[in-house]
Amino acid sequence: MTSTSALDPGNDPFLRRPLLPPPNKAVTEKLCIDDMLQKYCGEFGPWQLRHFVLTSLAWALEAFHTMVMIFADREPKWKCLGPECDAATTSFCGLQPGSWTWSGGEDGSTVAEWWLICEEKYKVGLVQALFFGGCMIGAGVFGHLSDSKLGRKGSLTIVCILNAIFGCLTAWSPNYLIYLLLRVLTGFSTGGVGLCAFVLATEPVGPTKRGTAGMSTFYFFSTGIALLSGIAYIFRSWRALYIASSIPSILFLILVLPFLNESPRWYLVRGKMNEAMNLMHIIAKSNGHHLPDGVVLALDEEENDESSNDKQNYKEEWATKEAITGSVLDVIKSPMTRVRLFLAVAINFLCSVVYYGLSLNVVNLKTNLYLAVLLNAVAEMPAFTLTALLLDKFGRKPLAIGTLWFSGLFCLLGSLVKNDGIWESVVRNAALGCATQAAQMGAILAPFVVVLGGTLPFAVFAVCGIVGGILAFYLPETLNKPLYDTMAGMEDGEGA
């Protein structure tokens, strides 16, 4: 017979245990995110690899929406229709209307459909320039939003939704003005894609692996350009091409974004300590490591603060702490970051003139456009590999100077030869957003340089590369430097 004492829950210590308050465990160690990744979670394990690859797929989307203009706004081949047209002429601007026509019909590009030729040719460069103008605005807006309320993942979600909508609507443009407006709106959303994806992909990576990871994101952009050349080869109508290049954004929203995590660093600076610590525990477990209970996250300037000596007080402290916010104005106010921001803005501007100028200038090369774009994209990849291998050995600064000067030298050589024969060839997010805006300003200039044609674009690109290399001399070296959470932490760390 069972005794009544045995049936009494009060006599069972196991049943009583949940009613007792959990004991306060002492905070044994406060670490910033970089130190926690190095010591307990792992710098680049299976969790970071999966997160990095999935997040960086967004770079291919940016490549689709940006470089689609190469094919959609190209000037197609033309042919003579009657004796009034001289087949040996190289320009149709002086020919009589009706004496010639487009070889592949008018639906092949916007140039053919809306006759953006001769005195109207400037409209091609205008729509491309205003697209990058939209990118510049979007980089600033989403750079701020990803640092504040939306977060990195939230901002990436919004820009992908907008890209899918505006990209598909562009295919239905009834005239040039509507097309121009939709390309500006697409640029606005595209300006935040790479920015948010880069930060979201690299922030959870440990400091010794972050440089290589950051360089590796550009493989996805180049791969996107290479894939776009194949898509454009299949979909010869510019309207069909815009739809085909927008569908991947929808697939990314459905198949990839639900499996991405927010950045632990954003959680930390926004005062969301529970979410930050939960994610760090997940990272550690997924990488086969263990994160002890007494180890907690802290901002850079609080890492050595021992005022909170137990876990409960620590949680209460973070529960009442306000989120840390800032803007580009804060970067400008600080003497340490003001000069760096100026240099980043100037160098990004010059780099962008060269990069986007060379990418768009393939239309001036008398080669197969699809093959030229493909080779252009593939030609970038060895540079990424070489830079990633040399990054930790020589540092960022020497490589920045060297690559800028090499690009200037080769562009200078390109300006000296003709385009025929064998010579034909192919606060973080707020500040980063500002630098990205500068890059888009350079991209705005690039289409107008390309429209000039001939060897002049290469000369302009050469000057930009050389000047950019000179400015890079004044940048600080960041090799083996921590990724600071706040400006205060950076000033304390580098001012000591």
GROMACS .gro file of C-alpha atoms in nm:
model
  496
    1MET     CA    1   0.000   0.000   0.000
    2THR     CA    2   0.134   0.337  -0.095
    3SER     CA    3   0.179   0.585   0.188
    4THR     CA    4   0.013   0.926   0.173
    5SER     CA    5   0.349   1.091   0.223
    6ALA     CA    6   0.468   0.941  -0.101
    7LEU     CA    7   0.176   1.097  -0.290
    8ASP     CA    8   0.231   1.439  -0.138
    9PRO     CA    9   0.402   1.670  -0.392
   10GLY     CA   10   0.554   1.859  -0.106
   11ASN     CA   11   0.764   1.554  -0.019
   12ASP     CA   12   0.905   1.524  -0.373
   13PRO     CA   13   1.218   1.741  -0.411
   14PHE     CA   14   1.198   1.715  -0.793
   15LEU     CA   15   0.849   1.866  -0.802
   16ARG     CA   16   0.948   2.136  -0.556
   17ARG     CA   17   1.254   2.244  -0.756
   18PRO     CA   18   1.078   2.461  -1.019
   19LEU     CA   19   0.916   2.664  -0.744
   20LEU     CA   20   1.250   2.769  -0.602
   21PRO     CA   21   1.417   3.080  -0.742
   22PRO     CA   22   1.722   2.998  -0.955
   23PRO     CA   23   2.048   3.080  -0.782
   24ASN     CA   24   2.239   3.386  -0.904
   25LYS     CA   25   2.550   3.276  -1.083
   26ALA     CA   26   2.848   3.507  -1.078
   27VAL     CA   27   2.958   3.665  -1.403
   28THR     CA   28   3.299   3.510  -1.438
   29GLU     CA   29   3.403   3.685  -1.757
   30LYS     CA   30   3.291   3.977  -1.973
   31LEU     CA   31   3.398   3.963  -2.337
   32CYS     CA   32   3.338   4.164  -2.649
   33ILE     CA   33   3.204   3.968  -2.946
   34ASP     CA   34   3.541   3.924  -3.118
   35ASP     CA   35   3.702   3.784  -2.802
   36MET     CA   36   3.407   3.552  -2.739
   37LEU     CA   37   3.425   3.420  -3.094
   38GLN     CA   38   3.798   3.355  -3.062
   39LYS     CA   39   3.792   3.201  -2.715
   40TYR     CA   40   3.468   3.002  -2.702
   41CYS     CA   41   3.248   3.003  -3.014
   42GLY     CA   42   3.487   2.960  -3.304
   43GLU     CA   43   3.585   3.220  -3.564
   44PHE     CA   44   3.467   3.048  -3.881
   45GLY     CA   45   3.303   2.715  -3.813
   46PRO     CA   46   3.008   2.539  -3.978
   47TRP     CA   47   2.761   2.800  -3.845
   48GLN     CA   48   2.953   3.095  -3.992
   49LEU     CA   49   3.009   2.912  -4.320
   50ARG     CA   50   2.638   2.841  -4.370
   51HIS     CA   51   2.539   3.192  -4.263
   52PHE     CA   52   2.807   3.352  -4.481
   53VAL     CA   53   2.715   3.163  -4.798
   54LEU     CA   54   2.339   3.213  -4.761
   55THR     CA   55   2.373   3.584  -4.682
   56SER     CA   56   2.624   3.651  -4.959
   57LEU     CA   57   2.384   3.515  -5.220
   58ALA     CA   58   2.225   3.859  -5.200
   59TRP     CA   59   2.531   3.998  -5.382
   60ALA     CA   60   2.425   3.804  -5.691
   61LEU     CA   61   2.088   3.978  -5.671
   62GLU     CA   62   2.262   4.316  -5.665
   63ALA     CA   63   2.462   4.214  -5.971
   64PHE     CA   64   2.143   4.119  -6.156
   65HIS     CA   65   1.965   4.448  -6.087
   66THR     CA   66   2.273   4.660  -6.151
   67MET     CA   67   2.433   4.504  -6.457
   68VAL     CA   68   2.109   4.422  -6.638
   69MET     CA   69   2.145   4.768  -6.793
   70ILE     CA   70   2.440   4.643  -7.000
   71PHE     CA   71   2.205   4.420  -7.198
   72ALA     CA   72   1.873   4.605  -7.168
   73ASP     CA   73   2.022   4.941  -7.277
   74ARG     CA   74   2.262   4.813  -7.541
   75GLU     CA   75   2.271   4.944  -7.895
   76PRO     CA   76   2.184   4.645  -8.114
   77LYS     CA   77   2.309   4.572  -8.463
   78TRP     CA   78   2.138   4.733  -8.759
   79LYS     CA   79   2.108   4.672  -9.134
   80CYS     CA   80   2.033   4.864  -9.451
   81LEU     CA   81   1.695   4.834  -9.626
   82GLY     CA   82   1.744   5.014  -9.954
   83PRO     CA   83   1.984   5.189 -10.191
   84GLU     CA   84   1.966   5.510  -9.989
   85CYS     CA   85   2.166   5.332  -9.718
   86ASP     CA   86   2.538   5.273  -9.766
   87ALA     CA   87   2.622   4.936  -9.608
   88ALA     CA   88   2.982   5.048  -9.560
   89THR     CA   89   2.888   5.335  -9.328
   90THR     CA   90   2.965   5.295  -8.959
   91SER     CA   91   2.694   5.529  -8.830
   92PHE     CA   92   2.322   5.550  -8.897
   93CYS     CA   93   2.284   5.905  -8.768
   94GLY     CA   94   2.317   6.059  -9.114
   95LEU     CA   95   2.093   5.808  -9.292
   96GLN     CA   96   1.740   5.872  -9.410
   97PRO     CA   97   1.459   5.739  -9.186
   98GLY     CA   98   1.329   5.412  -9.323
   99SER     CA   99   1.651   5.331  -9.508
  100TRP     CA  100   1.771   5.107  -9.226
  101THR     CA  101   1.632   4.903  -8.936
  102TRP     CA  102   1.740   4.704  -8.632
  103SER     CA  103   1.858   4.354  -8.717
  104GLY     CA  104   1.688   4.183  -8.424
  105GLY     CA  105   1.371   4.391  -8.403
  106GLU     CA  106   1.281   4.669  -8.164
  107ASP     CA  107   1.214   4.456  -7.855
  108GLY     CA  108   1.581   4.366  -7.809
  109SER     CA  109   1.670   4.675  -7.605
  110THR     CA  110   1.534   5.007  -7.482
  111VAL     CA  111   1.759   5.181  -7.733
  112ALA     CA  112   1.588   5.006  -8.024
  113GLU     CA  113   1.232   5.039  -7.889
  114TRP     CA  114   1.250   5.408  -7.801
  115TRP     CA  115   1.517   5.505  -8.057
  116LEU     CA  116   1.765   5.638  -7.806
  117ILE     CA  117   2.027   5.714  -8.069
  118CYS     CA  118   2.220   6.010  -8.212
  119GLU     CA  119   2.099   6.326  -8.036
  120GLU     CA  120   1.891   6.110  -7.798
  121LYS     CA  121   2.186   5.888  -7.701
  122TYR     CA  122   2.248   6.086  -7.383
  123LYS     CA  123   1.928   5.935  -7.241
  124VAL     CA  124   2.102   5.598  -7.215
  125GLY     CA  125   2.373   5.741  -6.994
  126LEU     CA  126   2.113   5.943  -6.802
  127VAL     CA  127   1.903   5.646  -6.699
  128GLN     CA  128   2.214   5.456  -6.590
  129ALA     CA  129   2.347   5.754  -6.398
  130LEU     CA  130   2.015   5.812  -6.221
  131PHE     CA  131   2.001   5.443  -6.129
  132PHE     CA  132   2.326   5.491  -5.938
  133GLY     CA  133   2.183   5.813  -5.797
  134GLY     CA  134   1.903   5.603  -5.651
  135CYS     CA  135   2.166   5.362  -5.517
  136MET     CA  136   2.341   5.652  -5.345
  137ILE     CA  137   2.023   5.759  -5.167
  138GLY     CA  138   1.931   5.402  -5.078
  139ALA     CA  139   2.275   5.332  -4.932
  140GLY     CA  140   2.236   5.626  -4.696
  141VAL     CA  141   1.880   5.541  -4.594
  142PHE     CA  142   1.927   5.169  -4.543
  143GLY     CA  143   2.271   5.220  -4.391
  144HIS     CA  144   2.100   5.414  -4.114
  145LEU     CA  145   1.799   5.181  -4.084
  146SER     CA  146   2.016   4.871  -4.058
  147ASP     CA  147   2.202   5.031  -3.770
  148SER     CA  148   1.883   5.137  -3.596
  149LYS     CA  149   1.535   4.987  -3.580
  150LEU     CA  150   1.526   4.749  -3.876
  151GLY     CA  151   1.858   4.575  -3.818
  152ARG     CA  152   2.072   4.410  -4.082
  153LYS     CA  153   1.832   4.125  -4.162
  154GLY     CA  154   1.523   4.346  -4.155
  155SER     CA  155   1.679   4.596  -4.393
  156LEU     CA  156   1.794   4.319  -4.626
  157THR     CA  157   1.439   4.182  -4.631
  158ILE     CA  158   1.289   4.520  -4.722
  159VAL     CA  159   1.536   4.593  -5.005
  160CYS     CA  160   1.485   4.247  -5.158
  161ILE     CA  161   1.107   4.296  -5.155
  162LEU     CA  162   1.141   4.636  -5.321
  163ASN     CA  163   1.388   4.500  -5.576
  164ALA     CA  164   1.150   4.224  -5.678
  165ILE     CA  165   0.859   4.467  -5.714
  166PHE     CA  166   1.040   4.745  -5.899
  167GLY     CA  167   1.234   4.502  -6.118
  168CYS     CA  168   0.917   4.331  -6.243
  169LEU     CA  169   0.735   4.662  -6.290
  170THR     CA  170   1.022   4.789  -6.505
  171ALA     CA  171   0.940   4.521  -6.760
  172TRP     CA  172   0.600   4.687  -6.815
  173SER     CA  173   0.732   5.039  -6.871
  174PRO     CA  174   0.514   5.202  -7.141
  175ASN     CA  175   0.764   5.478  -7.220
  176TYR     CA  176   1.109   5.611  -7.142
  177LEU     CA  177   1.005   5.837  -6.852
  178ILE     CA  178   0.832   5.556  -6.661
  179TYR     CA  179   1.132   5.336  -6.731
  180LEU     CA  180   1.361   5.606  -6.593
  181LEU     CA  181   1.151   5.641  -6.276
  182LEU     CA  182   1.140   5.268  -6.210
  183ARG     CA  183   1.514   5.234  -6.260
  184VAL     CA  184   1.571   5.509  -6.003
  185LEU     CA  185   1.344   5.326  -5.757
  186THR     CA  186   1.523   4.999  -5.828
  187GLY     CA  187   1.852   5.177  -5.763
  188PHE     CA  188   1.716   5.304  -5.431
  189SER     CA  189   1.652   4.951  -5.309
  190THR     CA  190   1.961   4.801  -5.473
  191GLY     CA  191   2.182   5.049  -5.286
  192GLY     CA  192   2.107   4.869  -4.961
  193VAL     CA  193   2.148   4.508  -5.076
  194GLY     CA  194   2.524   4.468  -5.081
  195LEU     CA  195   2.566   4.700  -4.784
  196CYS     CA  196   2.335   4.500  -4.556
  197ALA     CA  197   2.453   4.164  -4.688
  198PHE     CA  198   2.820   4.246  -4.637
  199VAL     CA  199   2.778   4.353  -4.275
  200LEU     CA  200   2.537   4.071  -4.190
  201ALA     CA  201   2.771   3.811  -4.343
  202THR     CA  202   3.097   3.931  -4.186
  203GLU     CA  203   3.002   4.055  -3.838
  204PRO     CA  204   2.964   3.705  -3.685
  205VAL     CA  205   3.305   3.603  -3.829
  206GLY     CA  206   3.609   3.609  -3.601
  207PRO     CA  207   3.868   3.887  -3.643
  208THR     CA  208   4.143   3.675  -3.799
  209LYS     CA  209   3.905   3.535  -4.062
  210ARG     CA  210   3.702   3.847  -4.132
  211GLY     CA  211   3.932   3.997  -4.395
  212THR     CA  212   3.927   3.685  -4.611
  213ALA     CA  213   3.552   3.648  -4.561
  214GLY     CA  214   3.496   4.010  -4.662
  215MET     CA  215   3.694   3.966  -4.983
  216SER     CA  216   3.510   3.643  -5.060
  217THR     CA  217   3.172   3.821  -5.072
  218PHE     CA  218   3.271   3.969  -5.406
  219TYR     CA  219   3.288   3.623  -5.563
  220PHE     CA  220   2.910   3.621  -5.538
  221PHE     CA  221   2.878   3.956  -5.716
  222SER     CA  222   3.105   3.843  -6.000
  223THR     CA  223   2.923   3.510  -6.020
  224GLY     CA  224   2.598   3.703  -6.046
  225ILE     CA  225   2.733   3.901  -6.343
  226ALA     CA  226   2.848   3.580  -6.511
  227LEU     CA  227   2.506   3.419  -6.459
  228LEU     CA  228   2.336   3.732  -6.588
  229SER     CA  229   2.521   3.704  -6.919
  230GLY     CA  230   2.372   3.356  -6.960
  231ILE     CA  231   2.024   3.475  -6.861
  232ALA     CA  232   2.049   3.765  -7.108
  233TYR     CA  233   2.161   3.525  -7.382
  234ILE     CA  234   1.843   3.320  -7.327
  235PHE     CA  235   1.601   3.611  -7.282
  236ARG     CA  236   1.679   3.843  -7.575
  237SER     CA  237   1.381   4.074  -7.511
  238TRP     CA  238   1.470   4.346  -7.259
  239ARG     CA  239   1.127   4.318  -7.096
  240ALA     CA  240   1.160   3.942  -7.045
  241LEU     CA  241   1.513   3.997  -6.917
  242TYR     CA  242   1.395   4.232  -6.641
  243ILE     CA  243   1.143   3.975  -6.520
  244ALA     CA  244   1.396   3.692  -6.538
  245SER     CA  245   1.653   3.894  -6.342
  246SER     CA  246   1.397   3.988  -6.073
  247ILE     CA  247   1.263   3.639  -5.999
  248PRO     CA  248   1.580   3.541  -5.803
  249SER     CA  249   1.497   3.816  -5.551
  250ILE     CA  250   1.162   3.648  -5.486
  251LEU     CA  251   1.331   3.309  -5.448
  252PHE     CA  252   1.583   3.460  -5.204
  253LEU     CA  253   1.300   3.598  -4.990
  254ILE     CA  254   1.123   3.262  -4.976
  255LEU     CA  255   1.407   3.010  -4.968
  256VAL     CA  256   1.698   3.188  -4.798
  257LEU     CA  257   1.599   3.475  -4.569
  258PRO     CA  258   1.394   3.260  -4.325
  259PHE     CA  259   1.714   3.068  -4.242
  260LEU     CA  260   1.929   3.374  -4.169
  261ASN     CA  261   1.998   3.510  -3.821
  262GLU     CA  262   2.028   3.873  -3.720
  263SER     CA  263   2.376   3.998  -3.635
  264PRO     CA  264   2.474   3.940  -3.271
  265ARG     CA  265   2.659   4.269  -3.279
  266TRP     CA  266   2.340   4.454  -3.369
  267TYR     CA  267   2.160   4.280  -3.083
  268LEU     CA  268   2.437   4.391  -2.849
  269VAL     CA  269   2.443   4.760  -2.939
  270ARG     CA  270   2.061   4.772  -2.939
  271GLY     CA  271   2.052   4.643  -2.581
  272LYS     CA  272   1.900   4.305  -2.673
  273MET     CA  273   2.130   4.103  -2.448
  274ASN     CA  274   1.917   3.787  -2.427
  275GLU     CA  275   1.896   3.759  -2.806
  276ALA     CA  276   2.268   3.825  -2.843
  277MET     CA  277   2.367   3.563  -2.585
  278ASN     CA  278   2.122   3.305  -2.721
  279LEU     CA  279   2.272   3.347  -3.067
  280MET     CA  280   2.629   3.318  -2.934
  281HIS     CA  281   2.532   2.993  -2.759
  282ILE     CA  282   2.385   2.864  -3.087
  283ILE     CA  283   2.703   2.956  -3.275
  284ALA     CA  284   2.920   2.781  -3.017
  285LYS     CA  285   2.707   2.466  -3.017
  286SER     CA  286   2.687   2.450  -3.397
  287ASN     CA  287   3.066   2.481  -3.416
  288GLY     CA  288   3.118   2.202  -3.163
  289HIS     CA  289   3.223   2.433  -2.879
  290HIS     CA  290   3.084   2.518  -2.537
  291LEU     CA  291   3.009   2.867  -2.407
  292PRO     CA  292   3.009   2.863  -2.023
  293ASP     CA  293   2.710   3.017  -1.842
  294GLY     CA  294   2.917   3.271  -1.653
  295VAL     CA  295   3.065   3.425  -1.971
  296VAL     CA  296   2.865   3.722  -2.098
  297LEU     CA  297   2.888   3.980  -2.375
  298ALA     CA  298   2.993   4.338  -2.320
  299LEU     CA  299   3.060   4.639  -2.536
  300ASP     CA  300   3.423   4.731  -2.600
  301GLU     CA  301   3.433   5.003  -2.338
  302GLU     CA  302   3.258   4.781  -2.079
  303GLU     CA  303   3.469   4.470  -2.123
  304ASN     CA  304   3.689   4.544  -1.820
  305ASP     CA  305   3.409   4.690  -1.606
  306GLU     CA  306   3.365   4.475  -1.293
  307SER     CA  307   3.081   4.674  -1.141
  308SER     CA  308   2.827   4.399  -1.219
  309ASN     CA  309   2.949   4.096  -1.025
  310ASP     CA  310   2.649   3.867  -1.057
  311LYS     CA  311   2.433   3.750  -1.342
  312GLN     CA  312   2.107   3.894  -1.210
  313ASN     CA  313   2.246   4.244  -1.167
  314TYR     CA  314   2.403   4.217  -1.511
  315LYS     CA  315   2.067   4.132  -1.669
  316GLU     CA  316   1.895   4.415  -1.483
  317GLU     CA  317   2.164   4.655  -1.600
  318TRP     CA  318   2.110   4.557  -1.965
  319ALA     CA  319   1.732   4.559  -1.924
  320THR     CA  320   1.746   4.929  -1.837
  321LYS     CA  321   2.020   5.023  -2.085
  322GLU     CA  322   1.910   5.227  -2.384
  323ALA     CA  323   2.003   5.123  -2.735
  324ILE     CA  324   2.315   5.289  -2.870
  325THR     CA  325   2.241   5.494  -3.180
  326GLY     CA  326   2.439   5.727  -3.399
  327SER     CA  327   2.465   5.885  -3.739
  328VAL     CA  328   2.721   6.007  -3.989
  329LEU     CA  329   2.730   6.336  -3.797
  330ASP     CA  330   2.882   6.151  -3.502
  331VAL     CA  331   3.150   6.015  -3.731
  332ILE     CA  332   3.224   6.364  -3.860
  333LYS     CA  333   3.243   6.513  -3.510
  334SER     CA  334   3.518   6.274  -3.403
  335PRO     CA  335   3.866   6.390  -3.517
  336MET     CA  336   3.981   6.028  -3.541
  337THR     CA  337   3.705   5.913  -3.774
  338ARG     CA  338   3.648   6.236  -3.969
  339VAL     CA  339   3.964   6.203  -4.180
  340ARG     CA  340   3.907   5.830  -4.230
  341LEU     CA  341   3.554   5.894  -4.352
  342PHE     CA  342   3.677   6.154  -4.600
  343LEU     CA  343   3.939   5.915  -4.734
  344ALA     CA  344   3.689   5.630  -4.758
  345VAL     CA  345   3.445   5.854  -4.944
  346ALA     CA  346   3.708   5.978  -5.191
  347ILE     CA  347   3.860   5.635  -5.255
  348ASN     CA  348   3.520   5.468  -5.296
  349PHE     CA  349   3.421   5.737  -5.544
  350LEU     CA  350   3.733   5.683  -5.755
  351CYS     CA  351   3.714   5.304  -5.733
  352SER     CA  352   3.355   5.310  -5.844
  353VAL     CA  353   3.430   5.523  -6.150
  354VAL     CA  354   3.688   5.264  -6.256
  355TYR     CA  355   3.492   4.949  -6.169
  356TYR     CA  356   3.152   5.040  -6.309
  357GLY     CA  357   3.310   5.230  -6.595
  358LEU     CA  358   3.504   4.923  -6.707
  359SER     CA  359   3.198   4.702  -6.660
  360LEU     CA  360   2.974   4.928  -6.869
  361ASN     CA  361   3.245   5.002  -7.124
  362VAL     CA  362   3.219   4.652  -7.270
  363VAL     CA  363   2.951   4.793  -7.501
  364ASN     CA  364   3.224   4.994  -7.673
  365LEU     CA  365   3.432   4.685  -7.746
  366LYS     CA  366   3.366   4.529  -8.085
  367THR     CA  367   3.318   4.178  -7.948
  368ASN     CA  368   3.033   3.945  -7.856
  369LEU     CA  369   2.862   4.130  -7.569
  370TYR     CA  370   2.753   3.819  -7.379
  371LEU     CA  371   3.100   3.666  -7.394
  372ALA     CA  372   3.268   3.995  -7.304
  373VAL     CA  373   3.054   4.037  -6.990
  374LEU     CA  374   3.117   3.675  -6.891
  375LEU     CA  375   3.493   3.709  -6.933
  376ASN     CA  376   3.490   4.041  -6.748
  377ALA     CA  377   3.322   3.876  -6.450
  378VAL     CA  378   3.548   3.570  -6.450
  379ALA     CA  379   3.859   3.790  -6.483
  380GLU     CA  380   3.779   3.951  -6.146
  381MET     CA  381   3.789   3.625  -5.952
  382PRO     CA  382   4.166   3.558  -5.956
  383ALA     CA  383   4.212   3.906  -5.810
  384PHE     CA  384   3.981   3.819  -5.521
  385THR     CA  385   4.171   3.496  -5.457
  386LEU     CA  386   4.510   3.665  -5.468
  387THR     CA  387   4.395   3.948  -5.243
  388ALA     CA  388   4.243   3.707  -4.990
  389LEU     CA  389   4.568   3.508  -4.975
  390LEU     CA  390   4.787   3.817  -4.934
  391LEU     CA  391   4.555   4.013  -4.706
  392ASP     CA  392   4.674   3.875  -4.374
  393LYS     CA  393   5.037   3.870  -4.482
  394PHE     CA  394   5.079   4.224  -4.612
  395GLY     CA  395   4.779   4.402  -4.463
  396ARG     CA  396   4.495   4.598  -4.615
  397LYS     CA  397   4.676   4.923  -4.685
  398PRO     CA  398   4.957   4.799  -4.915
  399LEU     CA  399   4.713   4.587  -5.113
  400ALA     CA  400   4.470   4.878  -5.151
  401ILE     CA  401   4.746   5.101  -5.284
  402GLY     CA  402   4.890   4.832  -5.510
  403THR     CA  403   4.562   4.725  -5.667
  404LEU     CA  404   4.453   5.085  -5.728
  405TRP     CA  405   4.780   5.168  -5.898
  406PHE     CA  406   4.779   4.850  -6.105
  407SER     CA  407   4.427   4.929  -6.227
  408GLY     CA  408   4.538   5.281  -6.315
  409LEU     CA  409   4.841   5.150  -6.505
  410PHE     CA  410   4.643   4.899  -6.710
  411CYS     CA  411   4.371   5.153  -6.786
  412LEU     CA  412   4.641   5.391  -6.903
  413LEU     CA  413   4.773   5.123  -7.138
  414GLY     CA  414   4.418   5.063  -7.256
  415SER     CA  415   4.383   5.430  -7.347
  416LEU     CA  416   4.691   5.411  -7.571
  417VAL     CA  417   4.567   5.130  -7.794
  418LYS     CA  418   4.273   5.104  -8.033
  419ASN     CA  419   3.960   4.900  -7.967
  420ASP     CA  420   4.011   4.661  -8.252
  421GLY     CA  421   4.210   4.360  -8.357
  422ILE     CA  422   4.411   4.166  -8.100
  423TRP     CA  423   4.389   4.448  -7.845
  424GLU     CA  424   4.019   4.384  -7.774
  425SER     CA  425   3.983   4.248  -7.421
  426VAL     CA  426   3.768   4.250  -7.137
  427VAL     CA  427   2.859   5.468  -3.700
  428ARG     CA  428   2.958   5.089  -3.921
  429ASN     CA  429   2.663   5.078  -4.154
  430ALA     CA  430   2.611   5.454  -4.138
  431ALA     CA  431   2.978   5.521  -4.221
  432LEU     CA  432   2.986   5.230  -4.464
  433GLY     CA  433   2.665   5.363  -4.613
  434CYS     CA  434   2.829   5.703  -4.657
  435ALA     CA  435   3.127   5.541  -4.830
  436THR     CA  436   2.886   5.338  -5.043
  437GLN     CA  437   2.707   5.659  -5.133
  438ALA     CA  438   3.039   5.794  -5.256
  439ALA     CA  439   3.083   5.480  -5.463
  440GLN     CA  440   2.744   5.539  -5.620
  441MET     CA  441   2.842   5.899  -5.694
  442GLY     CA  442   3.134   5.759  -5.889
  443ALA     CA  443   2.900   5.516  -6.059
  444ILE     CA  444   2.678   5.809  -6.160
  445LEU     CA  445   2.973   5.959  -6.347
  446ALA     CA  446   3.078   5.630  -6.507
  447PRO     CA  447   2.797   5.599  -6.770
  448PHE     CA  448   2.867   5.951  -6.901
  449VAL     CA  449   3.236   5.863  -6.935
  450VAL     CA  450   3.145   5.546  -7.124
  451VAL     CA  451   2.921   5.739  -7.366
  452LEU     CA  452   3.230   5.937  -7.476
  453GLY     CA  453   3.360   5.618  -7.636
  454GLY     CA  454   3.704   5.559  -7.786
  455THR     CA  455   4.011   5.554  -7.563
  456LEU     CA  456   3.911   5.851  -7.344
  457PRO     CA  457   3.722   5.640  -7.086
  458PHE     CA  458   4.037   5.437  -7.016
  459ALA     CA  459   4.234   5.757  -6.957
  460VAL     CA  460   3.976   5.878  -6.704
  461PHE     CA  461   3.978   5.541  -6.528
  462ALA     CA  462   4.359   5.548  -6.514
  463VAL     CA  463   4.365   5.886  -6.339
  464CYS     CA  464   4.101   5.773  -6.089
  465GLY     CA  465   4.294   5.457  -6.001
  466ILE     CA  466   4.625   5.638  -5.952
  467VAL     CA  467   4.472   5.915  -5.739
  468GLY     CA  468   4.285   5.656  -5.532
  469GLY     CA  469   4.612   5.478  -5.460
  470ILE     CA  470   4.771   5.802  -5.342
  471LEU     CA  471   4.481   5.868  -5.102
  472ALA     CA  472   4.506   5.514  -4.966
  473PHE     CA  473   4.850   5.603  -4.825
  474TYR     CA  474   4.676   5.804  -4.555
  475LEU     CA  475   4.444   5.524  -4.439
  476PRO     CA  476   4.530   5.338  -4.117
  477GLU     CA  477   4.624   4.971  -4.135
  478THR     CA  478   4.351   4.744  -3.993
  479LEU     CA  479   4.533   4.412  -4.005
  480ASN     CA  480   4.476   4.221  -3.677
  481LYS     CA  481   4.278   4.514  -3.539
  482PRO     CA  482   3.948   4.441  -3.361
  483LEU     CA  483   3.610   4.531  -3.509
  484TYR     CA  484   3.492   4.782  -3.250
  485ASP     CA  485   3.128   4.785  -3.141
  486THR     CA  486   3.110   5.162  -3.082
  487MET     CA  487   3.307   5.476  -3.159
  488ALA     CA  488   3.387   5.513  -2.789
  489GLY     CA  489   3.542   5.168  -2.790
  490MET     CA  490   3.753   5.255  -3.097
  491GLU     CA  491   3.874   5.581  -2.944
  492ASP     CA  492   3.965   5.403  -2.620
  493GLY     CA  493   4.136   5.118  -2.804
  494GLU     CA  494   4.337   5.326  -3.051
  495GLY     CA  495   4.385   5.634  -2.839
  496ALA     CA  496   4.551   5.440  -2.558
   0.00000   0.00000   0.00000
